[in-house]
Coordinates of C-alpha atoms in Angstrom, one line a residue:
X1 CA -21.0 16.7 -58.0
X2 CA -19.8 12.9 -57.5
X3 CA -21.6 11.0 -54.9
X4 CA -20.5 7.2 -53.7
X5 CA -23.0 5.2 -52.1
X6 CA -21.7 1.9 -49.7
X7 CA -24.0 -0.5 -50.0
X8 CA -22.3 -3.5 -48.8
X9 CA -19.5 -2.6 -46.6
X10 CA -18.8 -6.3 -44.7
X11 CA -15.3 -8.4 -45.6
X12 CA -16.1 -12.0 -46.9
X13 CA -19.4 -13.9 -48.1
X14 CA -20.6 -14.8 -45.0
X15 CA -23.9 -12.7 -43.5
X16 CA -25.8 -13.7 -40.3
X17 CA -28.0 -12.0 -38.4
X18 CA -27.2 -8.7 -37.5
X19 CA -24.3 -8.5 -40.0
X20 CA -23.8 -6.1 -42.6
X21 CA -23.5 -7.0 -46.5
X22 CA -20.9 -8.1 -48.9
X23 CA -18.8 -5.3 -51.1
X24 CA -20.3 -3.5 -53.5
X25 CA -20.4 0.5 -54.5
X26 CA -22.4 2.2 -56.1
X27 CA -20.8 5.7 -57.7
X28 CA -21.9 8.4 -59.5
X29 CA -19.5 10.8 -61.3
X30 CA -19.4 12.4 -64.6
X31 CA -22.7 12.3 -65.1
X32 CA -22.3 8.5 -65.2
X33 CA -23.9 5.7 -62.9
X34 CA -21.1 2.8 -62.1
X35 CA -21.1 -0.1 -59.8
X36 CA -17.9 -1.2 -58.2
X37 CA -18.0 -5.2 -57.1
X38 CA -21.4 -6.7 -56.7
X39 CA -21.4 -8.6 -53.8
X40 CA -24.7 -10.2 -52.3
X41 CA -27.3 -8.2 -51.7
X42 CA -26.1 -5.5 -54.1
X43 CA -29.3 -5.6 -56.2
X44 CA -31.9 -4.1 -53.5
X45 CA -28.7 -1.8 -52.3
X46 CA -29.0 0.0 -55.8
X47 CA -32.8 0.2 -55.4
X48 CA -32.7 1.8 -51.9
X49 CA -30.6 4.5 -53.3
X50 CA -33.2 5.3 -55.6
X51 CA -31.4 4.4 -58.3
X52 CA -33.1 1.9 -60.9
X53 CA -31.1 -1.1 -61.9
X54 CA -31.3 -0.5 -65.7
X55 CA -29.4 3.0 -64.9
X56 CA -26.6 1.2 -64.2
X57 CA -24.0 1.5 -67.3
X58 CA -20.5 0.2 -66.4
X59 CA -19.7 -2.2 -63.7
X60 CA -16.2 -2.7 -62.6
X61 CA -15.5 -5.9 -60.7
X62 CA -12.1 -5.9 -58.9
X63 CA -11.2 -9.1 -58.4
X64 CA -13.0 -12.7 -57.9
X65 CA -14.1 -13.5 -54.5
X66 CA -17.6 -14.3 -54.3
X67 CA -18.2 -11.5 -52.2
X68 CA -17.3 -9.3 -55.3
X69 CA -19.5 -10.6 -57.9
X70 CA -21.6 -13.5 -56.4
X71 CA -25.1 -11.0 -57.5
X72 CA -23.6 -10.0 -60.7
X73 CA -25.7 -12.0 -62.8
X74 CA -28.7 -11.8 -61.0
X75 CA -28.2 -7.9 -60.7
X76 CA -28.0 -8.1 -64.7
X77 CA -31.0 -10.3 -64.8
X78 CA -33.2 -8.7 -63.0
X79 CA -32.4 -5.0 -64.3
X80 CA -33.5 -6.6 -67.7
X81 CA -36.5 -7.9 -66.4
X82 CA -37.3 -4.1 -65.4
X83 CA -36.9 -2.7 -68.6
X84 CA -33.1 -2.5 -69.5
X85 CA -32.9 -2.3 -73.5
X86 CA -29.4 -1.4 -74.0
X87 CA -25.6 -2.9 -73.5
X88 CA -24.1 -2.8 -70.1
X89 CA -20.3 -2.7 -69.7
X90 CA -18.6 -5.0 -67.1
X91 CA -15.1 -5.2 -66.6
X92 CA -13.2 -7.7 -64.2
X93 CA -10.6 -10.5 -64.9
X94 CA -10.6 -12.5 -67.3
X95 CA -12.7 -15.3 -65.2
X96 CA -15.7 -13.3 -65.6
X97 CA -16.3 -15.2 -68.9
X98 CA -16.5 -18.2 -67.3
X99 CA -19.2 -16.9 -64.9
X100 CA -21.2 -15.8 -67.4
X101 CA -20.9 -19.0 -69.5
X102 CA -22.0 -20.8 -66.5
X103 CA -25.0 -18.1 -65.5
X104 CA -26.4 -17.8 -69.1
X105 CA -26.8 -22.1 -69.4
X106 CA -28.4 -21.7 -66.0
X107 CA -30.7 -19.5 -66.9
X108 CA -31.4 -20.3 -70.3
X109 CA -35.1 -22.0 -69.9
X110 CA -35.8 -18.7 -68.5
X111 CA -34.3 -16.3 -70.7
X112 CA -35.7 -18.1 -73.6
X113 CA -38.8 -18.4 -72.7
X114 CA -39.4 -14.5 -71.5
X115 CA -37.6 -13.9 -75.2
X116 CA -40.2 -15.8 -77.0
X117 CA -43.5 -15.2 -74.3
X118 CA -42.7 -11.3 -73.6
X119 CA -40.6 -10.4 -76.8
X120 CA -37.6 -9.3 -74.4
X121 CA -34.2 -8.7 -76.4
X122 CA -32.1 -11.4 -75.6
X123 CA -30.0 -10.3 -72.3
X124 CA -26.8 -12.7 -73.5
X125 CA -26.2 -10.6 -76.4
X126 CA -26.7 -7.1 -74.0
X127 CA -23.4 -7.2 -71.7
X128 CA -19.9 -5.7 -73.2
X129 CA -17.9 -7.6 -71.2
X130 CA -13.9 -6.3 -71.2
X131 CA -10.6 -7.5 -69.9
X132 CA -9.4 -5.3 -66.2
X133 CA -6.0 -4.9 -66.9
X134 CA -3.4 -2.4 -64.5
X135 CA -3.1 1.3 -66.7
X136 CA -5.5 3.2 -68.5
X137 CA -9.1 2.0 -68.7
X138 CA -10.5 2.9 -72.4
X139 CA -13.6 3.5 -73.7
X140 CA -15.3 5.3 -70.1
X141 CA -16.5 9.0 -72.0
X142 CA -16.5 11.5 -69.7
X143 CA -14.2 11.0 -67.1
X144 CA -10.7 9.1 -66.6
X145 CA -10.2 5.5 -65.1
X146 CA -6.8 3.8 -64.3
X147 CA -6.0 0.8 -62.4
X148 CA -3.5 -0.6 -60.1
X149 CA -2.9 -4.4 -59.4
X150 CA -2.8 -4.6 -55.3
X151 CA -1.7 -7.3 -53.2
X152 CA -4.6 -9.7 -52.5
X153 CA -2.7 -13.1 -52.7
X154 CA -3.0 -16.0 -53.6
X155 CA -5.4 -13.8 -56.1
X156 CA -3.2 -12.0 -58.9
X157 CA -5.9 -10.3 -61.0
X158 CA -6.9 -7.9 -58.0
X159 CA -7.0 -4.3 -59.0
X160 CA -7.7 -0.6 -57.2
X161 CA -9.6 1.5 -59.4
X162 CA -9.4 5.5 -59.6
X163 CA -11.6 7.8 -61.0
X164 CA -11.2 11.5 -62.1
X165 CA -13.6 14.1 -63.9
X166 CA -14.2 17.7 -63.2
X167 CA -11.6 18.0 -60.8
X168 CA -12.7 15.6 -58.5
X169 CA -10.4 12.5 -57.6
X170 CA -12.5 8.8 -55.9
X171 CA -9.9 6.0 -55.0
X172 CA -10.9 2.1 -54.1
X173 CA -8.0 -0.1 -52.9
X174 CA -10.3 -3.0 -53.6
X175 CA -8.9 -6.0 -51.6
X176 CA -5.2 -5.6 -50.2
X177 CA -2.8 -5.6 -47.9
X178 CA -0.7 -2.4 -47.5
X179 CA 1.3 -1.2 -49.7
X180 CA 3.4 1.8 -50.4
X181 CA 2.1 2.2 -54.3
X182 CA -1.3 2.9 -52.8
X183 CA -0.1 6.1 -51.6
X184 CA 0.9 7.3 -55.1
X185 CA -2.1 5.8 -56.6
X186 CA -4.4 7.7 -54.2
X187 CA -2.3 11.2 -54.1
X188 CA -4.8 13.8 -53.9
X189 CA -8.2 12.1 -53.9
X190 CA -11.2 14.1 -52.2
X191 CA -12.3 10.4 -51.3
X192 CA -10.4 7.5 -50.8
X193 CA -12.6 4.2 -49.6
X194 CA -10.3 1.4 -48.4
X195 CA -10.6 -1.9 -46.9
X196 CA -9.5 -2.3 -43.5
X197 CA -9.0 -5.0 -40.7
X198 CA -9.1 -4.4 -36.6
X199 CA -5.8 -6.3 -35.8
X200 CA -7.6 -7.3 -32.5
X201 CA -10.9 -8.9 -34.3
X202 CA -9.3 -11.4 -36.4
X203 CA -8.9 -14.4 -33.9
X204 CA -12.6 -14.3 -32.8
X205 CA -13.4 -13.8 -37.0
X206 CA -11.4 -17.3 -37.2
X207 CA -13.2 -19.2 -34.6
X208 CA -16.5 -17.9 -35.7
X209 CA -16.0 -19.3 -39.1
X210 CA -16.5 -22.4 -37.7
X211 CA -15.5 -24.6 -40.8
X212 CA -11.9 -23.5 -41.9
X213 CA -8.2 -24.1 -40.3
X214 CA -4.9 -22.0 -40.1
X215 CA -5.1 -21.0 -43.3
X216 CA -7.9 -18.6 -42.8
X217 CA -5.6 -16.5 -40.4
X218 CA -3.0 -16.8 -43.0
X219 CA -4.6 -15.1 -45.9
X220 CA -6.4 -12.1 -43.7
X221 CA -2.7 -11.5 -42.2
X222 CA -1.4 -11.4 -45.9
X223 CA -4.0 -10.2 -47.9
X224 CA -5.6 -7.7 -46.1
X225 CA -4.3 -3.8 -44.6
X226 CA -4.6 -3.3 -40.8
X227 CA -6.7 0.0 -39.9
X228 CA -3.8 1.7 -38.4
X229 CA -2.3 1.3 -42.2
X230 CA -4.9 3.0 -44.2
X231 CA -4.1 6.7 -42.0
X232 CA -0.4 5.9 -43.0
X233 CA -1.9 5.8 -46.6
X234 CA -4.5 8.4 -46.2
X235 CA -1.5 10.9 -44.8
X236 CA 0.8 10.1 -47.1
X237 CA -1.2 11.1 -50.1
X238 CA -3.3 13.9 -48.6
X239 CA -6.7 12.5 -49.3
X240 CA -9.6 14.4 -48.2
X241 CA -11.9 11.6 -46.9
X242 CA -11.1 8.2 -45.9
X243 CA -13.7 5.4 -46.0
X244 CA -13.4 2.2 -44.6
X245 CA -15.2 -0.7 -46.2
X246 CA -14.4 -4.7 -46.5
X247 CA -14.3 -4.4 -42.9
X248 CA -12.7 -7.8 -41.5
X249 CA -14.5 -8.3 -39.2
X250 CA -17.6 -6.9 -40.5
X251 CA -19.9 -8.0 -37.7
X252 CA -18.5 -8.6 -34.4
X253 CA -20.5 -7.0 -32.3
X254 CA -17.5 -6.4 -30.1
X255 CA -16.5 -3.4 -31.7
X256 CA -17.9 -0.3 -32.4
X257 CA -17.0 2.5 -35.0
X258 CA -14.9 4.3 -32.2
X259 CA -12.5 1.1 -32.2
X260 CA -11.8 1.4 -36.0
X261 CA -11.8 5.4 -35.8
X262 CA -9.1 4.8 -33.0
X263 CA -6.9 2.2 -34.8
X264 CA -6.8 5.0 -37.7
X265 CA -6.0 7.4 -35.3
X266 CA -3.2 6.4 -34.3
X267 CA -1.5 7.6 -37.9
X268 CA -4.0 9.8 -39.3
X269 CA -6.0 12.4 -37.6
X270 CA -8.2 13.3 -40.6
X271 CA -12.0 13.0 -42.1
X272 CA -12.4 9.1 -41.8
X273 CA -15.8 7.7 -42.4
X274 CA -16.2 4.0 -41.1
X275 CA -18.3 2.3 -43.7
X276 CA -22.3 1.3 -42.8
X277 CA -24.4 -0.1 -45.7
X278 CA -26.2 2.7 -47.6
X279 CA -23.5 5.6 -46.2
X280 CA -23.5 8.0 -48.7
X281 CA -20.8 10.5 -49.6
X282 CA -21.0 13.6 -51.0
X283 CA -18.4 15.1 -52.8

């Protein structure tokens, strides 16, 4: 049985009170535990599934927008602090080295010090970090991983992620706007979980931001698939469930789940789940 767990199901960094958190997924398939994006608050998401940090083995980080992998490190740091002794696989783009430079000489008097005062292996020397490329993913035993670059400008290295084993098909668009490849990419999934954006909530989003200008509108108009858009997908390649996550806007308490289940509606009259944080799926 596969099983996907949302724990952070709110488009962008921002949280405030009453909000929802950042992206991040937790999914087990294969007999395998994997984290997809690790927005804010993704560590305690993982532990309120009852799933200990140091299970995780591969993380998969789609693209980088803080509200993808700003917890990464701390995620990583604190699943070695409760007891993680082996190599953990993250793959993103290749700016994820760069992250890690800079998190490991932030942390260093830290890590050193619980290296030499607890006789903790040395956590810089336990993460297999690889390249995301669009194709094949190697290396995953036990079930099949492919990838397809999206349309998440002016980002380039932005990927959807599929995952196969024992017959059972789970899709994330990751960040995008539509596009008619996600249909292919998707065909036949049990579960697809794609972001989505109520047309009618992105002014108010805007003015709430409170420190941007036009270009904020610009890039969620370009970047980012209306609800409506995601049933044209979900039809088109027969998925079994549809998730919405990376809700834009994630917590404008002017819309309910009926809004977003009617926007979908309108092209899709299937199994659509709108995302909460901790919704689990079973598949």
């Amino acid at each position: 049985m596969a099983k996907v767990a949302l724990l952070g199901v709110k488009g962008g960094p921002a949280i405030r009170p009453g909000s929802s958190m950042p992206t991040s997924t937790l999914l087990q398939m294969g007999g395998r535990i994997f984290l997809v994006d690790a927005g804010l608050g993704v560590s305690a998401g993982v532990i309120a599934q009852g799933i200990g940090l140091h299970e995780i083995e591969v993380i998969f980080i789609t693209h980088l927008h803080s509200d993808h992998y700003l917890e990464l490190g701390p995620l990583l740091h604190t699943a070695w602090t409760a007891g993680l002794k082996r190599k953990v696989t993250v793959i993103g783009p290749a700016g994820l080295k760069r992250y890690f430079d800079g998190f490991w000489d932030s942390m260093a008097d830290d890590i050193e010090l619980r290296i030499a005062d607890e006789g903790r292996p040395d956590l810089r020397q336990m993460i297999d970090l690889r390249l995301l490329t669009e194709g094949e993913v190697q290396g995953i035993d036990g079930l099949s991983v492919s990838t397809l670059r999206n349309q998440h400008p002016p980002i380039v290295d932005s990927y959807a992620l599929r995952f196969e084993a024992d017959g059972t098909v789970v899709v994330f668009s990751g960040d995008t706007a539509f596009m008619d490849e996600m249909s292919v990419f998707a065909k036949d999934a049990d579960l697809l979980v794609h972001e989505a954006m109520l047309m009618r909530g992105v002014d108010a989003l805007c003015a709430r931001v409170g420190n941007g200008d036009d270009r904020l509108k610009t890039h969620l108009l370009r970047s980012h698939c209306p609800a409506a858009q995601t049933g044209v997908i979900a039809r088109e390649a027969g998925v079994g469930i549809l998730a919405l996550n990376h809700l834009v806007p994630g917590d404008d308490p002017s819309f309910s789940a009926a809004d977003w289940k009617a926007e979908v509606a309108s092209e899709w009259q299937g199994d659509v789940r709108i995302g909460t944080d901790g919704m689990v799926i079973a598949l």
